Amino acid sequence: MKIYCIGIGPGDEKYFTPEAIQAIKKSDVLVGYKYYMSYVENLTKGKKQISTGMKKEQERAEAAFAEAEKGNTVAVISSGDAGVYGMAPLLWELKQKNNSAVEIEVVPGISAMFAAAAKLGAPLGHDFCSISMSDLLTPWEKIEKRIKAAAEADFITAIYNPLSQGRFWQLMRLKELFLEVRSPETPVGIARQVGREEENTEVIQLKDLDTSMADMFTVIIIGNSQTQKFENRMVTPRGYLSRKTDESLAGKVGRQIMNESFRTILQEVSFEGKSLAHIWVALHCIHTTADFQLNDFIDLKNNVVPALYEKFHSENPPVIVTDVSMVTRGIRKAIAQKLGLQIKCYLDDERVKTVAEEKGITRSQAGIRLAVEEHPNAVFVFGNAPTALIELVKLVRNKKANPAGVIAAPVGFVNVQESKWQLKYGCPDIPAVFVNGRRGGSNVAATIINAILSWNEAKAMNPGEGL
């Protein structure tokens, strides 16, 4: 007394496994859904056949046990893999419920999502899940919870049973839920009738998914945040090439740690709609502070990152002037020395105290006045003193200074926001990085310069030299 529960794959005989073929040949009785039975027709000669229509799964399972208890060997046919939305769970449930002595052997098959994935390229290269949209046996409320969990966890998600005559709106609700947390450009694979004559596949973007593209014979695969479209295929990298990049940094522990930090930040922060320059600066700032909200406070003006990178790597790079010495200590010395950059802070200059006392201004303001006299075209970096930034704005507007760029990241409460507004609206043509609001600091100002110095590594997300 034995039942083989056989997965025959998506349909075509080329997807039958040798084990499935042998199990069918050994069987006296074949049981299955009418449509699926047509795919094993050439293996049915001399065998009793029991077939039913849709929604008759329990009837077929009970018939299989009845035939097996007569001493027959029975093959129950499922499409794909019998354990994936197939007959295997029901057969085991009945065996347990009835305490049946009938032996069950599940013969694995190629699930529709695996056949579809093969046709679509390599979309299942990382963690994935599958969700059936059929609410005949599962309440929609539970299905929706699973959709939300898959979307938020960044799983590649295979969708079974996306559409039927009576189930016409659920796919669009799934799209709506995914768009709450996924990019509209996320690649989505549509695979219909895989392995059959009517086979058709295409790769679209999540924002374009529509019910007209699917039916009950369609599997939909939604990529994750790393999935890419390539030659009308989908590829989800496993991570081997990025790991090789790390291996190329052997012995450079600081850069390896920072690389790993960048990967963590990229997973936890949404940079949707942001330029690569913004992402690059924000990654450095968040890495330095562990403040994810900095992503929303960073503002880049006048192509500042590539413009300053080009100037720093030129034959005559501008001097970097900082408002406090703490900023100078945070700039990567190895790359600065390699480029021949001069980094100056005038705060401790002997002349500063005299100028401050004579003019009735702060030492920070006095330091900027001296810096502008000697280096009017410098890159000015502010990580502490809003009065120094206000002084620079005054000198620019009086045409005494023409900075190559400004990093505006003073921190605190008094005149901090106002100093940044003065630069932003009073000197609109200067390339600048702003850390808006009251946020900022010497460490943030220095790391922004480091980001600019390593701009050439941005596409590879490699933090660059000097660590």
XYZ file of C-alpha atoms in Angstrom:
467
model
C 0.000 0.000 0.000
C 1.810 3.040 -1.240
C 1.151 6.540 -2.566
C 3.743 8.433 -4.563
C 3.091 12.167 -4.387
C 4.829 13.392 -7.519
C 5.845 16.862 -8.607
C 6.080 16.920 -12.391
C 7.495 20.434 -12.700
C 5.824 23.231 -14.645
C 4.528 21.016 -17.469
C 6.865 20.031 -20.285
C 8.350 16.539 -20.120
C 11.865 17.977 -20.091
C 11.176 19.109 -16.526
C 10.204 15.609 -15.327
C 12.856 14.122 -13.075
C 13.955 10.516 -13.685
C 12.625 9.680 -10.214
C 9.196 11.079 -11.115
C 9.058 9.058 -14.337
C 10.021 5.843 -12.531
C 7.425 6.426 -9.811
C 4.685 6.889 -12.408
C 5.764 3.727 -14.208
C 5.628 1.765 -10.929
C 2.113 2.953 -10.178
C -1.135 1.139 -10.957
C -3.384 4.169 -10.505
C -2.850 7.834 -11.399
C -4.775 10.552 -9.552
C -4.700 14.232 -10.438
C -6.293 17.460 -11.610
C -7.543 17.030 -15.185
C -5.303 19.744 -16.617
C -2.140 18.326 -15.064
C -2.970 14.757 -16.062
C -2.688 15.767 -19.701
C 1.063 16.300 -19.218
C 1.686 12.656 -18.238
C -0.561 11.192 -20.919
C 2.237 9.250 -22.579
C 2.922 7.450 -19.262
C -0.677 6.378 -18.547
C -1.064 3.323 -20.784
C -2.653 0.408 -18.911
C -3.142 2.440 -15.726
C -6.363 3.435 -14.012
C -6.900 7.201 -14.028
C -8.868 9.298 -11.564
C -9.091 12.981 -12.432
C -11.221 15.832 -11.114
C -11.622 19.543 -11.674
C -10.432 22.495 -9.618
C -11.123 22.758 -5.880
C -11.460 18.954 -5.579
C -8.125 18.339 -3.823
C -9.614 16.542 -0.823
C -11.699 14.319 -3.087
C -8.592 13.312 -5.030
C -6.615 12.646 -1.842
C -9.347 10.429 -0.414
C -9.570 8.532 -3.714
C -5.818 7.952 -3.620
C -6.015 6.427 -0.127
C -8.987 4.291 -1.147
C -7.045 2.874 -4.102
C -3.889 2.321 -2.034
C -5.843 0.485 0.661
C -6.984 -1.941 -2.053
C -3.335 -2.860 -2.529
C -2.614 -0.596 -5.482
C 0.397 1.618 -5.918
C -0.933 5.121 -6.532
C 0.674 8.176 -8.111
C -0.846 11.535 -7.120
C 0.203 14.134 -9.677
C 1.011 17.728 -8.731
C 2.459 20.444 -10.921
C 5.737 22.005 -9.835
C 6.830 20.506 -6.534
C 4.139 18.549 -4.683
C 5.170 20.094 -1.379
C 4.843 23.703 -2.588
C 1.131 24.600 -2.633
C 0.605 21.014 -3.834
C -0.951 17.751 -2.707
C 1.764 16.493 -0.346
C 0.617 18.352 2.812
C -2.994 17.203 2.342
C -1.968 13.556 1.908
C 0.118 13.655 5.078
C -2.742 15.350 6.954
C -5.158 12.582 5.932
C -2.670 9.863 6.848
C -2.303 11.396 10.304
C -6.026 12.026 10.758
C -7.031 8.483 9.773
C -3.979 6.793 11.289
C -3.537 5.163 7.890
C -1.004 2.432 7.270
C -0.551 3.563 3.661
C 3.055 4.546 2.919
C 3.615 7.985 1.398
C 6.677 8.927 -0.619
C 7.012 12.480 -1.888
C 8.889 12.763 -5.162
C 10.282 16.308 -5.559
C 9.728 18.359 -8.671
C 10.836 21.695 -10.080
C 8.678 24.370 -8.485
C 7.183 27.012 -10.742
C 9.220 29.766 -9.069
C 12.475 27.948 -9.839
C 11.502 27.329 -13.461
C 10.419 30.963 -13.766
C 13.619 32.193 -12.109
C 15.725 30.236 -14.583
C 13.907 31.848 -17.497
C 14.185 35.306 -15.948
C 17.946 35.123 -15.263
C 19.016 34.802 -11.635
C 16.518 36.701 -9.472
C 16.659 34.318 -6.482
C 20.350 34.850 -5.780
C 19.765 35.878 -2.181
C 17.165 35.308 0.551
C 13.699 34.835 -0.894
C 10.191 33.758 0.033
C 6.980 32.814 -1.752
C 3.431 33.991 -1.115
C 0.234 32.562 -2.582
C -2.433 35.147 -3.264
C -5.187 32.559 -3.052
C -7.470 33.342 -0.127
C -9.605 30.208 -0.463
C -7.899 28.575 2.518
C -5.997 31.512 4.027
C -7.708 34.731 5.199
C -6.661 37.822 3.279
C -5.699 39.560 6.534
C -3.008 36.941 7.103
C -1.815 37.119 3.494
C -1.491 40.893 3.777
C 0.641 40.548 6.927
C 2.953 38.210 5.038
C 3.183 40.630 2.112
C 4.140 43.491 4.438
C 6.737 41.353 6.222
C 8.327 40.213 2.942
C 8.431 43.750 1.578
C 9.882 45.309 4.720
C 12.469 42.523 5.187
C 13.738 43.051 1.611
C 13.031 39.467 0.587
C 12.962 38.589 -3.094
C 9.332 37.492 -3.304
C 7.738 34.943 -5.623
C 3.983 35.410 -6.032
C 1.840 32.355 -6.800
C -1.812 32.488 -7.905
C -1.709 36.258 -8.487
C -5.058 36.517 -10.234
C -8.311 34.702 -10.929
C -11.772 35.644 -12.100
C -12.948 36.255 -8.555
C -9.624 37.525 -7.201
C -8.997 40.665 -9.234
C -7.860 43.360 -6.770
C -5.386 41.631 -4.448
C -2.407 41.960 -6.796
C -2.788 45.729 -6.912
C -3.016 45.823 -3.121
C 0.253 43.849 -2.982
C 1.839 46.396 -5.326
C 0.625 49.213 -3.090
C 2.135 47.582 0.002
C 5.480 46.944 -1.691
C 5.694 50.529 -2.952
C 5.463 51.767 0.632
C 8.952 50.379 1.301
C 10.469 49.471 -2.082
C 11.718 51.620 -4.930
C 9.263 52.047 -7.837
C 12.152 50.953 -10.105
C 12.488 47.553 -8.395
C 12.741 44.877 -11.141
C 9.769 42.522 -11.355
C 9.713 39.355 -13.451
C 6.488 38.117 -15.052
C 6.602 34.461 -16.107
C 3.518 32.893 -17.676
C 3.021 29.256 -18.652
C 6.701 28.434 -18.064
C 7.676 25.157 -19.717
C 4.618 25.122 -21.947
C 3.928 26.183 -25.522
C 2.413 29.486 -24.416
C 5.490 30.417 -22.348
C 6.141 34.144 -22.053
C 8.456 36.172 -19.766
C 9.230 39.839 -19.314
C 10.943 42.097 -16.789
C 9.240 45.319 -15.762
C 9.501 47.827 -12.913
C 7.376 47.551 -9.799
C 5.597 50.822 -10.580
C 4.332 49.323 -13.872
C 2.918 46.077 -12.459
C -0.709 45.640 -13.536
C -3.369 42.931 -13.348
C -3.456 42.712 -17.152
C -0.029 41.026 -16.985
C -1.063 37.994 -14.905
C -3.424 35.045 -14.561
C -3.547 31.765 -12.607
C -0.712 30.353 -14.713
C 1.628 33.255 -13.933
C 4.414 33.460 -11.383
C 5.592 36.939 -10.451
C 9.029 37.499 -8.908
C 9.664 40.829 -7.177
C 13.360 41.621 -6.718
C 14.968 43.033 -3.594
C 16.931 46.269 -3.171
C 20.013 44.725 -4.839
C 18.237 43.132 -7.819
C 19.237 44.580 -11.189
C 17.741 44.409 -14.660
C 20.180 43.248 -17.316
C 19.329 42.398 -20.936
C 15.650 41.870 -20.062
C 16.704 39.561 -17.246
C 16.853 39.924 -13.467
C 20.008 39.370 -11.431
C 20.223 39.478 -7.643
C 23.917 39.480 -6.643
C 24.909 37.028 -3.929
C 27.820 39.222 -2.881
C 30.873 37.420 -4.263
C 32.227 40.366 -6.220
C 31.844 42.783 -3.316
C 33.605 40.241 -1.117
C 36.497 40.170 -3.570
C 36.740 43.924 -3.202
C 37.193 43.438 0.521
C 39.823 40.758 -0.128
C 41.726 43.297 -2.225
C 41.946 45.393 0.965
C 43.779 42.663 2.862
C 45.680 44.196 5.746
C 43.699 47.449 5.534
C 41.501 46.810 8.539
C 40.157 50.349 8.815
C 38.827 50.345 5.265
C 37.308 46.872 5.717
C 35.442 48.019 8.830
C 34.231 51.153 7.087
C 33.094 49.120 4.071
C 31.020 46.931 6.359
C 29.593 50.036 8.053
C 28.593 51.455 4.668
C 26.806 48.208 3.771
C 24.901 48.335 7.061
C 23.869 51.960 6.514
C 22.740 51.246 2.949
C 20.446 48.521 4.281
C 18.931 50.680 6.996
C 18.568 54.089 5.330
C 16.450 54.971 2.303
C 18.428 57.040 -0.196
C 15.652 56.966 -2.782
C 15.819 59.962 -5.090
C 19.224 61.068 -3.766
C 22.224 61.721 -5.993
C 25.346 59.589 -5.701
C 27.202 62.607 -4.284
C 24.575 63.019 -1.562
C 24.694 59.302 -0.718
C 28.481 59.374 -0.552
C 28.605 62.354 1.817
C 25.716 61.018 3.916
C 27.376 57.602 4.289
C 30.507 59.216 5.685
C 28.564 61.455 8.061
C 26.342 58.646 9.356
C 29.338 56.350 9.745
C 31.056 59.026 11.854
C 28.072 59.857 14.071
C 25.701 56.839 13.939
C 22.996 59.466 13.366
C 20.788 58.133 10.562
C 18.788 61.377 10.469
C 21.787 63.221 9.021
C 20.672 61.871 5.652
C 17.788 64.343 5.793
C 19.926 67.311 6.869
C 22.678 67.168 4.250
C 22.334 69.609 1.352
C 24.752 69.914 -1.575
C 24.956 73.003 -3.780
C 26.587 73.789 -7.128
C 28.044 70.367 -7.905
C 30.271 70.778 -4.866
C 31.592 67.224 -4.497
C 32.980 66.602 -8.011
C 34.024 70.276 -8.313
C 36.152 70.202 -5.153
C 37.468 66.704 -5.896
C 38.816 67.997 -9.206
C 40.396 71.034 -7.536
C 42.016 68.965 -4.758
C 43.514 66.608 -7.345
C 44.795 69.400 -9.590
C 48.372 70.608 -9.871
C 47.580 73.654 -7.743
C 45.051 72.528 -5.123
C 43.378 75.121 -2.881
C 44.347 75.501 0.778
C 41.891 74.056 3.290
C 41.098 76.504 6.105
C 39.265 75.233 9.181
C 37.564 77.184 11.942
C 38.999 74.998 14.750
C 42.036 72.711 14.993
C 39.838 69.680 15.739
C 38.714 69.673 12.108
C 42.288 69.560 10.842
C 42.950 66.443 12.913
C 39.999 64.595 11.378
C 41.076 64.993 7.752
C 42.935 61.951 6.461
C 46.578 62.899 6.524
C 47.821 60.194 4.139
C 45.719 61.360 1.200
C 46.264 65.041 2.079
C 50.032 64.568 2.038
C 49.842 62.585 -1.178
C 48.004 65.457 -2.874
C 50.193 68.132 -1.284
C 47.267 69.821 0.459
C 47.857 72.586 2.975
C 45.444 72.436 5.912
C 45.452 75.506 8.130
C 43.666 76.706 11.258
C 44.369 80.302 12.298
C 42.813 80.041 15.741
C 46.193 79.617 17.447
C 47.955 82.194 15.271
C 49.628 84.853 17.472
C 47.936 87.621 15.470
C 44.418 86.363 16.196
C 44.229 87.533 19.802
C 45.390 91.010 18.811
C 42.893 91.351 15.958
C 40.056 90.037 18.129
C 40.783 92.520 20.912
C 41.262 95.470 18.547
C 38.081 94.822 16.540
C 35.904 93.523 19.384
C 35.169 90.232 17.608
C 35.603 86.557 18.476
C 38.889 84.754 17.890
C 37.134 82.580 15.318
C 36.085 85.652 13.361
C 39.574 87.074 13.606
C 41.045 83.814 12.346
C 38.825 83.886 9.259
C 39.806 87.504 8.544
C 43.479 86.551 8.586
C 42.819 83.445 6.483
C 40.988 85.457 3.825
C 43.828 87.963 3.632
C 46.289 85.159 2.859
C 44.050 82.599 1.091
C 40.914 84.251 -0.303
C 40.299 81.298 -2.653
C 40.610 78.557 -0.026
C 38.133 75.821 0.808
C 36.675 76.916 4.143
C 35.538 74.209 6.559
C 33.364 75.063 9.568
C 32.622 72.454 12.207
C 32.194 74.562 15.310
C 31.895 78.346 15.128
C 28.877 79.987 13.461
C 30.461 83.421 13.997
C 33.341 82.346 11.754
C 30.938 81.310 8.995
C 29.034 84.598 9.331
C 32.359 86.457 9.039
C 33.208 84.603 5.811
C 29.803 85.445 4.318
C 30.401 89.135 5.095
C 33.823 89.014 3.416
C 32.433 87.218 0.354
C 29.656 89.764 -0.049
C 32.232 92.555 0.276
C 34.221 90.847 -2.515
C 37.222 90.205 -0.288
C 36.891 86.414 -0.474
C 36.049 84.014 -3.289
C 36.075 80.533 -1.726
C 36.588 77.481 -3.911
C 34.015 75.834 -1.664
C 32.555 75.846 1.832
C 31.665 73.059 4.261
C 28.995 74.591 6.492
C 28.648 72.341 9.534
C 28.876 74.537 12.649
C 27.021 72.978 15.565
C 25.096 74.418 18.498
C 22.187 76.707 19.280
C 23.125 80.390 18.937
C 23.267 81.717 15.345
C 23.972 78.215 14.001
C 21.024 77.920 11.634
C 21.230 81.604 10.766
C 24.882 81.290 9.727
C 23.995 78.508 7.289
C 21.065 80.490 5.886
C 23.321 83.480 5.361
C 25.695 81.399 3.252
C 22.956 79.539 1.388
C 20.928 82.604 0.434
C 23.555 85.322 0.597
C 26.232 83.515 -1.465
C 24.169 81.220 -3.696
C 26.878 80.603 -6.301
C 29.505 79.098 -3.984
C 29.883 75.290 -4.096
C 28.904 74.203 -0.603
C 27.909 71.312 1.622
C 25.399 72.220 4.318
C 24.476 70.226 7.391
C 21.193 71.996 7.951
C 19.619 72.848 11.271
C 21.647 72.748 14.477
C 23.489 69.559 13.556
C 27.143 69.477 12.579
C 30.442 69.345 14.448
C 34.151 69.117 13.809
C 34.023 65.380 13.154
C 31.229 65.843 10.613
C 33.024 68.691 8.837
C 36.225 66.655 8.572
C 34.456 63.545 7.297
C 32.761 65.579 4.567
C 36.203 66.617 3.310
C 37.275 62.959 3.459
C 34.239 62.007 1.388
C 35.150 64.593 -1.236
C 38.793 63.468 -1.329
C 37.647 59.882 -2.073
C 34.862 60.775 -4.526
C 36.492 58.549 -7.158
C 35.590 55.537 -4.974
C 31.896 56.418 -4.693
C 30.558 54.139 -7.418
C 32.314 51.160 -5.831
C 31.209 52.268 -2.341
C 34.831 51.996 -1.216
C 35.748 54.531 1.508
C 39.127 55.342 0.007
C 42.683 55.958 1.157
C 43.995 57.085 4.498
C 42.203 54.771 6.899
